[in-house]
mmCIF file of C-alpha atoms and ligand atoms in Angstrom:
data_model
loop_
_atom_site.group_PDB
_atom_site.id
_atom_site.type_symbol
_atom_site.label_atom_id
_atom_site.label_comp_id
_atom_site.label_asym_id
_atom_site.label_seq_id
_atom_site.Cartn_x
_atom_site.Cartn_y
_atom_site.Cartn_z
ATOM 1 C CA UNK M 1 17.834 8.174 17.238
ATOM 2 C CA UNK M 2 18.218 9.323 20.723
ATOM 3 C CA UNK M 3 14.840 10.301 21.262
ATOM 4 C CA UNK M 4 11.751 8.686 22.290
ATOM 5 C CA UNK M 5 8.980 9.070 19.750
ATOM 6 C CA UNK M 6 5.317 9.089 20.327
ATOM 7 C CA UNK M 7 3.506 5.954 19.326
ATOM 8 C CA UNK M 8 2.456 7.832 16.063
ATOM 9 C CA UNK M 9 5.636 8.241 14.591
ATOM 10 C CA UNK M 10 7.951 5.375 14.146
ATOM 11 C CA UNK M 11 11.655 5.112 13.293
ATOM 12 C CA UNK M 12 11.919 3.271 9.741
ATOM 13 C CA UNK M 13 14.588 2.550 7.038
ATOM 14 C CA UNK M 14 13.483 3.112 3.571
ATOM 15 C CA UNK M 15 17.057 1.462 2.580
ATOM 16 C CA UNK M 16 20.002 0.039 3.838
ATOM 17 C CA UNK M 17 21.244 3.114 6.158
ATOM 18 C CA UNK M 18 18.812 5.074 5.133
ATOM 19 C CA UNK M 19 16.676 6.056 8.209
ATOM 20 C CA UNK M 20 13.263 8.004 7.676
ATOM 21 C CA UNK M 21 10.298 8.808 10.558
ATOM 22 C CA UNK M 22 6.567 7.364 9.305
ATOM 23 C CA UNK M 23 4.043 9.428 10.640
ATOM 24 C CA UNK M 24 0.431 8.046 11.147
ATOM 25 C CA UNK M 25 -1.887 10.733 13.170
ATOM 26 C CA UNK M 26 -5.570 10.890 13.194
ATOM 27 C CA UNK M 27 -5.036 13.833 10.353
ATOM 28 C CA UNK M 28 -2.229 12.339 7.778
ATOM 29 C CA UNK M 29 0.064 9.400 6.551
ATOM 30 C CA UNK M 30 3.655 11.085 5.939
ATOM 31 C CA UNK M 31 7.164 9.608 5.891
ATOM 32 C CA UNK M 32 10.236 12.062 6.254
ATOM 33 C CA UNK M 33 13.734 10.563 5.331
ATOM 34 C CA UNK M 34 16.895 12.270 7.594
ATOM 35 C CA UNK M 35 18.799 12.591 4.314
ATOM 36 C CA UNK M 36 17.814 15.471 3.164
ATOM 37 C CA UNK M 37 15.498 16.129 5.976
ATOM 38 C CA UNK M 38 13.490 15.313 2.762
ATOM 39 C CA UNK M 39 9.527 14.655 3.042
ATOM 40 C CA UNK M 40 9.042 12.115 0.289
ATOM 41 C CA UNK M 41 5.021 11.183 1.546
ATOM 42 C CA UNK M 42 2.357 13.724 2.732
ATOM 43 C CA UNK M 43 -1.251 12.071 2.524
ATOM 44 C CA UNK M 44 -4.010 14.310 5.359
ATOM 45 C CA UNK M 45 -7.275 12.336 6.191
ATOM 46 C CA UNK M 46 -9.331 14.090 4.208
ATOM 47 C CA UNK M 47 -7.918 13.530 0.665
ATOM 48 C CA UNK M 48 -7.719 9.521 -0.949
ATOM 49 C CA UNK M 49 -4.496 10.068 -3.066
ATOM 50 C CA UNK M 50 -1.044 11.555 -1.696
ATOM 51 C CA UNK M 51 -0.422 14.985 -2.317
ATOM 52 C CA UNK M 52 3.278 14.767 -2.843
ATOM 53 C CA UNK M 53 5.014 12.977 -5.957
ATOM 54 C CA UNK M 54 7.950 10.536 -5.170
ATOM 55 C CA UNK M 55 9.692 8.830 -8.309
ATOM 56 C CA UNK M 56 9.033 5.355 -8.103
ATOM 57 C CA UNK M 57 12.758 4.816 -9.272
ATOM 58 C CA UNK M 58 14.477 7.728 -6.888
ATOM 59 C CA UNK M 59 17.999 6.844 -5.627
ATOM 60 C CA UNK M 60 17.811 6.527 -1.952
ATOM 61 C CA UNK M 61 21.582 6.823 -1.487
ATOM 62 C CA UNK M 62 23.536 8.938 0.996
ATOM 63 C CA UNK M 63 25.007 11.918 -1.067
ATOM 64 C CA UNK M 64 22.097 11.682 -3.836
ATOM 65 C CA UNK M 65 19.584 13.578 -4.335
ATOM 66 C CA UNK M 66 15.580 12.073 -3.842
ATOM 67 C CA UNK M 67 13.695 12.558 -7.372
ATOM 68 C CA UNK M 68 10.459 14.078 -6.119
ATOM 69 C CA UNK M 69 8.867 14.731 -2.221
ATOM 70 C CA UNK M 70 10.177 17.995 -1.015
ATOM 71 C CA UNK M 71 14.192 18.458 -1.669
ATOM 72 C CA UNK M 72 15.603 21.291 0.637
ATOM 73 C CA UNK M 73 18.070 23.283 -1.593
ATOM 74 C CA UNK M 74 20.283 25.080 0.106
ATOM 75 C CA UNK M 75 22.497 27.728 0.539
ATOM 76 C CA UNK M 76 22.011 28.155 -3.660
ATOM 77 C CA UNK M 77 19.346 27.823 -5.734
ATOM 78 C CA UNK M 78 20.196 25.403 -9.060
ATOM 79 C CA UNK M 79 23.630 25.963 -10.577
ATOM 80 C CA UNK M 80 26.383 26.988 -7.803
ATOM 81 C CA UNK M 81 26.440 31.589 -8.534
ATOM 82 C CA UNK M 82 30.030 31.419 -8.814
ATOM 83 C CA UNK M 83 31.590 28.143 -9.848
ATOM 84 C CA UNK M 84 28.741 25.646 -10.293
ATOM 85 C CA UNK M 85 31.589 22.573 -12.206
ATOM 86 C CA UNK M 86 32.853 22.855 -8.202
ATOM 87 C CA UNK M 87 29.288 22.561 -6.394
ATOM 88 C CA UNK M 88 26.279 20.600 -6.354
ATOM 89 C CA UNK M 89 22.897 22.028 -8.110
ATOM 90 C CA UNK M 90 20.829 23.133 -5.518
ATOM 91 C CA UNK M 91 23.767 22.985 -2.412
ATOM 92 C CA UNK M 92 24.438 20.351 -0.247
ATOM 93 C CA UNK M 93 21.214 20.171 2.350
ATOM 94 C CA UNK M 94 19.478 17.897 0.034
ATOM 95 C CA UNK M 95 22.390 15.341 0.062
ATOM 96 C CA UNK M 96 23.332 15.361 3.576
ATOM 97 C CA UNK M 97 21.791 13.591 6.536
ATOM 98 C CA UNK M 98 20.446 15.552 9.368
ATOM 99 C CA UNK M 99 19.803 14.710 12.787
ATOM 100 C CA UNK M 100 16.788 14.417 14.262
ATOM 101 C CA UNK M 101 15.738 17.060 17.138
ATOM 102 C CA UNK M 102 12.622 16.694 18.467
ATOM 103 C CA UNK M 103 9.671 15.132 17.452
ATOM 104 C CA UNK M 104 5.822 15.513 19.088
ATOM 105 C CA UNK M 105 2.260 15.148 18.127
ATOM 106 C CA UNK M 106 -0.317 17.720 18.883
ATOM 107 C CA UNK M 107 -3.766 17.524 17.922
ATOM 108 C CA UNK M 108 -3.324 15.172 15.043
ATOM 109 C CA UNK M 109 -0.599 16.796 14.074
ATOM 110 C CA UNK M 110 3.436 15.838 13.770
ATOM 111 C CA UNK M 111 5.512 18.586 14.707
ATOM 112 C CA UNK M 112 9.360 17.566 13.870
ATOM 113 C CA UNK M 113 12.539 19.505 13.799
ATOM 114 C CA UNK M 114 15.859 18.511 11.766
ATOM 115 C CA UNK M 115 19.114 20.231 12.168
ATOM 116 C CA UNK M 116 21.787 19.722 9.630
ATOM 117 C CA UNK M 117 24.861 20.293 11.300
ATOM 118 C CA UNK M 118 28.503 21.425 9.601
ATOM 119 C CA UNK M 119 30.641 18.859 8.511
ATOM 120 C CA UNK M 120 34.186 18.379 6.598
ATOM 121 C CA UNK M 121 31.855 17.612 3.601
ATOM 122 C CA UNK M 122 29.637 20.103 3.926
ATOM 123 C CA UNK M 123 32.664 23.177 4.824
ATOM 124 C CA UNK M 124 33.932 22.462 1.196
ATOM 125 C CA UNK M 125 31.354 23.849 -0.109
ATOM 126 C CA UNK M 126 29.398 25.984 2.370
ATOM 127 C CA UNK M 127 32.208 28.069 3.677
ATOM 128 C CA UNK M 128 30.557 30.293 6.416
ATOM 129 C CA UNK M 129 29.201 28.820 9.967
ATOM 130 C CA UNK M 130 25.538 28.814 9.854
ATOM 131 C CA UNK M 131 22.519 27.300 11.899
ATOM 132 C CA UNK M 132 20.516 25.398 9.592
ATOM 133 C CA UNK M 133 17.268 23.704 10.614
ATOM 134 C CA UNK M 134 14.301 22.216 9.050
ATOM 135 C CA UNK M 135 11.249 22.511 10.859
ATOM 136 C CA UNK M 136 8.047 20.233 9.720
ATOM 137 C CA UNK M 137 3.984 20.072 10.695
ATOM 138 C CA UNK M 138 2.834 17.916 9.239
ATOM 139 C CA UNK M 139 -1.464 17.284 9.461
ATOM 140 C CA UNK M 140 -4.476 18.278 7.691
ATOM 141 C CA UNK M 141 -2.108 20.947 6.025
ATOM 142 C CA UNK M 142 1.873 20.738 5.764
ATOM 143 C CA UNK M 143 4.012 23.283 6.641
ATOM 144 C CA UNK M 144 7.832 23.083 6.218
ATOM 145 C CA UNK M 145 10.194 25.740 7.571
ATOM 146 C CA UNK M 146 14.042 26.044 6.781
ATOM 147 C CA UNK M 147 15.420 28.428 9.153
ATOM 148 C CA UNK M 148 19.237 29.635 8.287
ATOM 149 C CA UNK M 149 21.061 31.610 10.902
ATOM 150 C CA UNK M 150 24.391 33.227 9.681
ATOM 151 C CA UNK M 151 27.035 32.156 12.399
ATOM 152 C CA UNK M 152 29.832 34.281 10.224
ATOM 153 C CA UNK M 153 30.949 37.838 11.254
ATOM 154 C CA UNK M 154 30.490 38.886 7.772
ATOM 155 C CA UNK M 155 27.419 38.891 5.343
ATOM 156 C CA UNK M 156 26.377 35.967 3.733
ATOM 157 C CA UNK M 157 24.310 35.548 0.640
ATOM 158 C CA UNK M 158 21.597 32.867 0.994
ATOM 159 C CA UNK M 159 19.536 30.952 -1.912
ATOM 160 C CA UNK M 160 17.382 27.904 -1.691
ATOM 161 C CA UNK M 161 14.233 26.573 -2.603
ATOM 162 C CA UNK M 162 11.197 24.058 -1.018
ATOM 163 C CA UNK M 163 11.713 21.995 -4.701
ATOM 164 C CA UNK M 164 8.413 20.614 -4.018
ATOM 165 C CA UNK M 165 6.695 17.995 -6.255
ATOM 166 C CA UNK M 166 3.204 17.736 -6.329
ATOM 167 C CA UNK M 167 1.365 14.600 -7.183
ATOM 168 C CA UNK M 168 -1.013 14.810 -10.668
ATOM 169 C CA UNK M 169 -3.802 12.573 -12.356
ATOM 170 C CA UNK M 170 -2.307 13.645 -15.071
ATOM 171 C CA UNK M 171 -0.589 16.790 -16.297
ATOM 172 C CA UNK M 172 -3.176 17.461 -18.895
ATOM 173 C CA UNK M 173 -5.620 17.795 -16.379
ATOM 174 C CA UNK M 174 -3.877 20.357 -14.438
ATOM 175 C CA UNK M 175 -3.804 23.974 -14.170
ATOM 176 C CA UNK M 176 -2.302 26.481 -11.850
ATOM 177 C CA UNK M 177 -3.568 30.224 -10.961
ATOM 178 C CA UNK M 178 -2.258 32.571 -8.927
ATOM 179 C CA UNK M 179 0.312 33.558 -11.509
ATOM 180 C CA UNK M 180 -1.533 36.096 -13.346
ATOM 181 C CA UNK M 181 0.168 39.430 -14.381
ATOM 182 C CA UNK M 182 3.475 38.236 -12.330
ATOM 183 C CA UNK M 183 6.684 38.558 -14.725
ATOM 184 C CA UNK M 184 8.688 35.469 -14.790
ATOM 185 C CA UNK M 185 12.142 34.315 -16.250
ATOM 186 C CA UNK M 186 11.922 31.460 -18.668
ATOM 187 C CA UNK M 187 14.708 29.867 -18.008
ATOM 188 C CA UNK M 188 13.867 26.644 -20.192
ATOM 189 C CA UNK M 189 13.987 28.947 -23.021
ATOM 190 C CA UNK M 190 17.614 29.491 -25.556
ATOM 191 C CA UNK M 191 18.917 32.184 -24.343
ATOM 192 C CA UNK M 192 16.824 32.913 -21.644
ATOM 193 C CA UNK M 193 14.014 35.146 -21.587
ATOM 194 C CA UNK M 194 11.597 37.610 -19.590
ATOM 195 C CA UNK M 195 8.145 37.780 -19.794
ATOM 196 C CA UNK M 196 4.824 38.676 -17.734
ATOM 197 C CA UNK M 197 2.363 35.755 -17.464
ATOM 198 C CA UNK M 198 -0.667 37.147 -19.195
ATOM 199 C CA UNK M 199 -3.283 33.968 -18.736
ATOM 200 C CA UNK M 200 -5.204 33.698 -15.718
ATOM 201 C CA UNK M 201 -4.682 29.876 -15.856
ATOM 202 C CA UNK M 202 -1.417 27.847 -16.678
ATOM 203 C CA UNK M 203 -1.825 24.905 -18.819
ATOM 204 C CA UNK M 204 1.577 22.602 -19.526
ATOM 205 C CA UNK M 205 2.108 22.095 -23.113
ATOM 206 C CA UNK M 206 6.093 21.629 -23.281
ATOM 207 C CA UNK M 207 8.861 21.469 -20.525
ATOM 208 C CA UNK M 208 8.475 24.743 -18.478
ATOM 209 C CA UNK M 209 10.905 25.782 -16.120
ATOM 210 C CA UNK M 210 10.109 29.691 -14.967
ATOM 211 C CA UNK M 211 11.089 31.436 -11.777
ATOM 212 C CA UNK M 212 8.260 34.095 -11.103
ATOM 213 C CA UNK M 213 9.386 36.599 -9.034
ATOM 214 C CA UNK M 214 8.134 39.798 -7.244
ATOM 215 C CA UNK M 215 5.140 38.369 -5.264
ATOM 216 C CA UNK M 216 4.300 36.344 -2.291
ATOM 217 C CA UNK M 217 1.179 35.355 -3.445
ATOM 218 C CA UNK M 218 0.416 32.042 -3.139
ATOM 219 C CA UNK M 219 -0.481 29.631 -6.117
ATOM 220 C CA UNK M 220 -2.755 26.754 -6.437
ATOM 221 C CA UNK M 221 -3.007 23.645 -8.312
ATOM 222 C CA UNK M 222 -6.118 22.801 -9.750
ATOM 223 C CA UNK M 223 -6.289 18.625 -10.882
ATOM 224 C CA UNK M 224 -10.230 18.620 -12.847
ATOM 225 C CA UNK M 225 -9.615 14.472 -12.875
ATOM 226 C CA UNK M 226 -8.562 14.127 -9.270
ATOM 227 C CA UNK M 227 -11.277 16.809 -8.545
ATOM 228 C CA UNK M 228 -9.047 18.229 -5.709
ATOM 229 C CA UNK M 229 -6.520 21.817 -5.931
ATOM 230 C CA UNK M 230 -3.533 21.823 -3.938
ATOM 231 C CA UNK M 231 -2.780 25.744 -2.447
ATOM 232 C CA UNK M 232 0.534 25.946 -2.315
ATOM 233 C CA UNK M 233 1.111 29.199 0.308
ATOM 234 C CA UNK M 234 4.895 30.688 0.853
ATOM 235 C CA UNK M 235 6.847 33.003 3.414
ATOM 236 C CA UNK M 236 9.909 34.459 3.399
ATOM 237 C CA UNK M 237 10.091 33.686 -0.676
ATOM 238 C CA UNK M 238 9.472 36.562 -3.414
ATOM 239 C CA UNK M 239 10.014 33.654 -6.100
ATOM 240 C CA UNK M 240 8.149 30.968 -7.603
ATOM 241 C CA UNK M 241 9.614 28.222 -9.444
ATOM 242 C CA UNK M 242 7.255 26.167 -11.731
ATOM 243 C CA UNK M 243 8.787 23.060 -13.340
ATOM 244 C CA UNK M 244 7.823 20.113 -15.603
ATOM 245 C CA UNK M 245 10.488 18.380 -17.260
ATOM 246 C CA UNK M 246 8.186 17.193 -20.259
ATOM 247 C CA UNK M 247 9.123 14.485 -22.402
ATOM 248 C CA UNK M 248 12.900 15.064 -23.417
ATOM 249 C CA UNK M 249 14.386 16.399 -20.113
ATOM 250 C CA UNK M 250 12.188 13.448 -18.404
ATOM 251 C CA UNK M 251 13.999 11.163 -20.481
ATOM 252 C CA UNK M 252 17.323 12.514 -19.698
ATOM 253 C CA UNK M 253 16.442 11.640 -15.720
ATOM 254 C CA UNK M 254 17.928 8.480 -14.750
ATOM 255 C CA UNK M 255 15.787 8.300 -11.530
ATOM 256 C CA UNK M 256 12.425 9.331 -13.546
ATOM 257 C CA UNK M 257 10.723 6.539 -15.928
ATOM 258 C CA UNK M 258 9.968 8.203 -18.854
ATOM 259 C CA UNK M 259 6.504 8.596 -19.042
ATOM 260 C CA UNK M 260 6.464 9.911 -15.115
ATOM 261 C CA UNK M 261 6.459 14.064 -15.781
ATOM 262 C CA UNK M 262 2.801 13.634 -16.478
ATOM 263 C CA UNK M 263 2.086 12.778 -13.051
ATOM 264 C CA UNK M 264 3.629 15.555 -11.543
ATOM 265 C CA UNK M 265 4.667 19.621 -11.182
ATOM 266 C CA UNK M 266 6.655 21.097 -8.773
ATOM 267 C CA UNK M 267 5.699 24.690 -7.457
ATOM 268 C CA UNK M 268 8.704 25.648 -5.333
ATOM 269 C CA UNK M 269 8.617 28.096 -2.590
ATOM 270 C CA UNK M 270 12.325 29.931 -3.842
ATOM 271 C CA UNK M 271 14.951 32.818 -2.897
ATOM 272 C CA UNK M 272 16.538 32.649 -6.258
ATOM 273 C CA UNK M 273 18.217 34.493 -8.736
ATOM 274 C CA UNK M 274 17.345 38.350 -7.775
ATOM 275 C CA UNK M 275 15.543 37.388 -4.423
ATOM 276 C CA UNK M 276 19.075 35.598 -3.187
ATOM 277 C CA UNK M 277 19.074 37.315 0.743
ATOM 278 C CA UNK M 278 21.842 39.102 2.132
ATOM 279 C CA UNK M 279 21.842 38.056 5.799
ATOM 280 C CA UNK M 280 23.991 39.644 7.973
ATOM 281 C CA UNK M 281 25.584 38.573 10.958
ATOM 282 C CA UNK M 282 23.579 36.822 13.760
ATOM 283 C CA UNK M 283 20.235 37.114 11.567
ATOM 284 C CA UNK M 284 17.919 34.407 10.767
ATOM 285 C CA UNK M 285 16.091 34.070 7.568
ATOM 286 C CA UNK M 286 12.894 31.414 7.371
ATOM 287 C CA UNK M 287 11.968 30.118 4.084
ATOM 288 C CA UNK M 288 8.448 28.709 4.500
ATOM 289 C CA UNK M 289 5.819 26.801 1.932
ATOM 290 C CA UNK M 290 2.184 25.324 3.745
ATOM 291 C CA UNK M 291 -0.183 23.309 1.288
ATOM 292 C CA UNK M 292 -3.892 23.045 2.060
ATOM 293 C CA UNK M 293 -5.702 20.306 -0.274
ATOM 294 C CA UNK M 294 -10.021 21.219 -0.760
ATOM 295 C CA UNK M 295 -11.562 18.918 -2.521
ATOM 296 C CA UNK M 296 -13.512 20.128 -5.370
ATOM 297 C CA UNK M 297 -17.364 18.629 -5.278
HETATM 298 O O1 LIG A 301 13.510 23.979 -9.923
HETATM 299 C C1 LIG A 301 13.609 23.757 -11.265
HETATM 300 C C2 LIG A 301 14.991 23.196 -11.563
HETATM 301 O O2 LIG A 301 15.957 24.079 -11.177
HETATM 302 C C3 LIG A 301 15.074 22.802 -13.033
HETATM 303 O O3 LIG A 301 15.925 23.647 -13.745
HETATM 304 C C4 LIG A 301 15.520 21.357 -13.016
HETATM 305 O O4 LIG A 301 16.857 21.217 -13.152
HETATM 306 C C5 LIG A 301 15.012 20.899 -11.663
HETATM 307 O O5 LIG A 301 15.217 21.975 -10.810
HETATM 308 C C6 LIG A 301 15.566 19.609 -11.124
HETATM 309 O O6 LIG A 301 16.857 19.730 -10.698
HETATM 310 P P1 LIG A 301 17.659 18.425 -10.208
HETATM 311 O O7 LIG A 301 19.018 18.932 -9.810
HETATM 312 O O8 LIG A 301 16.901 17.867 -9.026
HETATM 313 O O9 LIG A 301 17.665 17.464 -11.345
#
């Protein structure tokens, strides 16, 4: 890594070629692999558990996926729209490495920026130019950015998601408003199906995969063991994704043990389906997500 670092933030591997940054400031404990540009630890001062799930069996691999932290997907969101036997679920920026650009600390905080530039890989299945970075801050609340520019002279269409996995007690304990009266698309149900959430709070009974769309509202996490709730604010994103595998699709996960989808949900900042952007050429679209932890007395 060409750059110097401040004494805060140190250049690790978390396998063999398989560099990541560990971040210790006076505000959090974090550790953000270059594959993926993919934050797999986020743990601020003021909270005694980490805030983000990672899979203690995750394949740390170039060209996998990480099971749990914060997976950038990108430029679709799950299956490819088009011809998803040709592409990856959830695009390519998750599997790729990125480069590192800068990387400071400001009052306690980390501020990094990842680029993920094209590549003959990556041009087989992104096939317009693009600017693509991921921007991180990373202190007493986390905020990740992924900025696209369209390079092309033509529109492009742009989905993604900040797949982010947040870390439970246990899901039995956990709730999540912010949801209320928002319609959603069950898409865990046979055939799919539309419906409005009608309960102010959102209890996990079975494997739930829904993309809420329509609002920008944030949502938060409420864990009544951990005593904490996790806010889990959004920009640039009229979609919500809210996932737990339960116990059959968990099983199905070769790089999740079994019993691990009680210990975590993922509440995804998303452009998907109907909120898939249309960026024209020369624009810049930012898909944002911040999470504030309080601690519940
Ligand atoms: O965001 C929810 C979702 O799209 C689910 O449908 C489920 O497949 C999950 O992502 C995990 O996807 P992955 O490709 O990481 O196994």
């Amino acid at each position: 890594m060409p750059i110097t670092l401040p004494d805060e933030i140190t250049a690790i591997a978390l396998a063999d070629d398989y560099p990541a940054l560990q971040i210790e400031t006076a505000d959090c404990s974090a550790t953000l692999a270059l594959n993926g540009a993919h934050l797999t630890h986020w743990q601020p001062s003021h909270t005694d558990r980490p805030v983000i799930y990672l899979s203690p069996t995750a394949i740390l691999q170039q060209g996998k996926a990480i099971r749990g932290g914060v997976p950038l997907c990108w430029p679709w969101f799950n299956a490819h729209p088009t011809d998803p036997d040709s592409h990856p679920s959830h695009g390519v920026a998750r599997i790729e490495r990125w480069d590192l650009v800068s990387a400071t600390v400001e009052d306690g905080s980390a501020i990094i920026e990842l680029e993920l530039k094209a590549s003959p890989g990556i041009e087989a299945h992104v096939p317009f130019p693009f600017q693509l970075k991921a921007l991180f801050n990373l202190g007493q609340t986390c905020s990740i950015v992924l900025e696209t520019t369209n390079l092309a002279k033509e529109n492009i269409a742009l989905g993604g998601a900040l797949h982010s996995y947040f870390s439970l007690s246990h899901i039995d304990n956990a709730t999540v408003t912010g949801l209320q009266h928002t319609p959603y698309l069950d898409t865990a149900a046979r055939p799919e199906k539309s419906a409005v959430q009608t309960e102010r709070e959102l209890r996990f009974q079975a494997e739930t995969d829904r993309i809420y769309y329509g609002s920008d509202l944030p949502a938060r996490i409420h864990d009544a063991e951990w005593k904490r709730s996790i806010v889990v604010e959004k920009a640039g994103s009229l979609t919500s994704v809210v996932w737990n595998p339960w116990i059959e699709k968990a099983a199905s996960l070769g790089d999740l043990p079994d019993a691990d989808y009680q210990r975590f949900l993922c509440i995804e900042a998303a452009n998907a389906r109907h909120d898939t952007r249309i960026l024209a050429p020369g624009s810049t679209h930012r898909l944002e997500t911040r999470f504030i932890v309080e601690n519940l007395s």
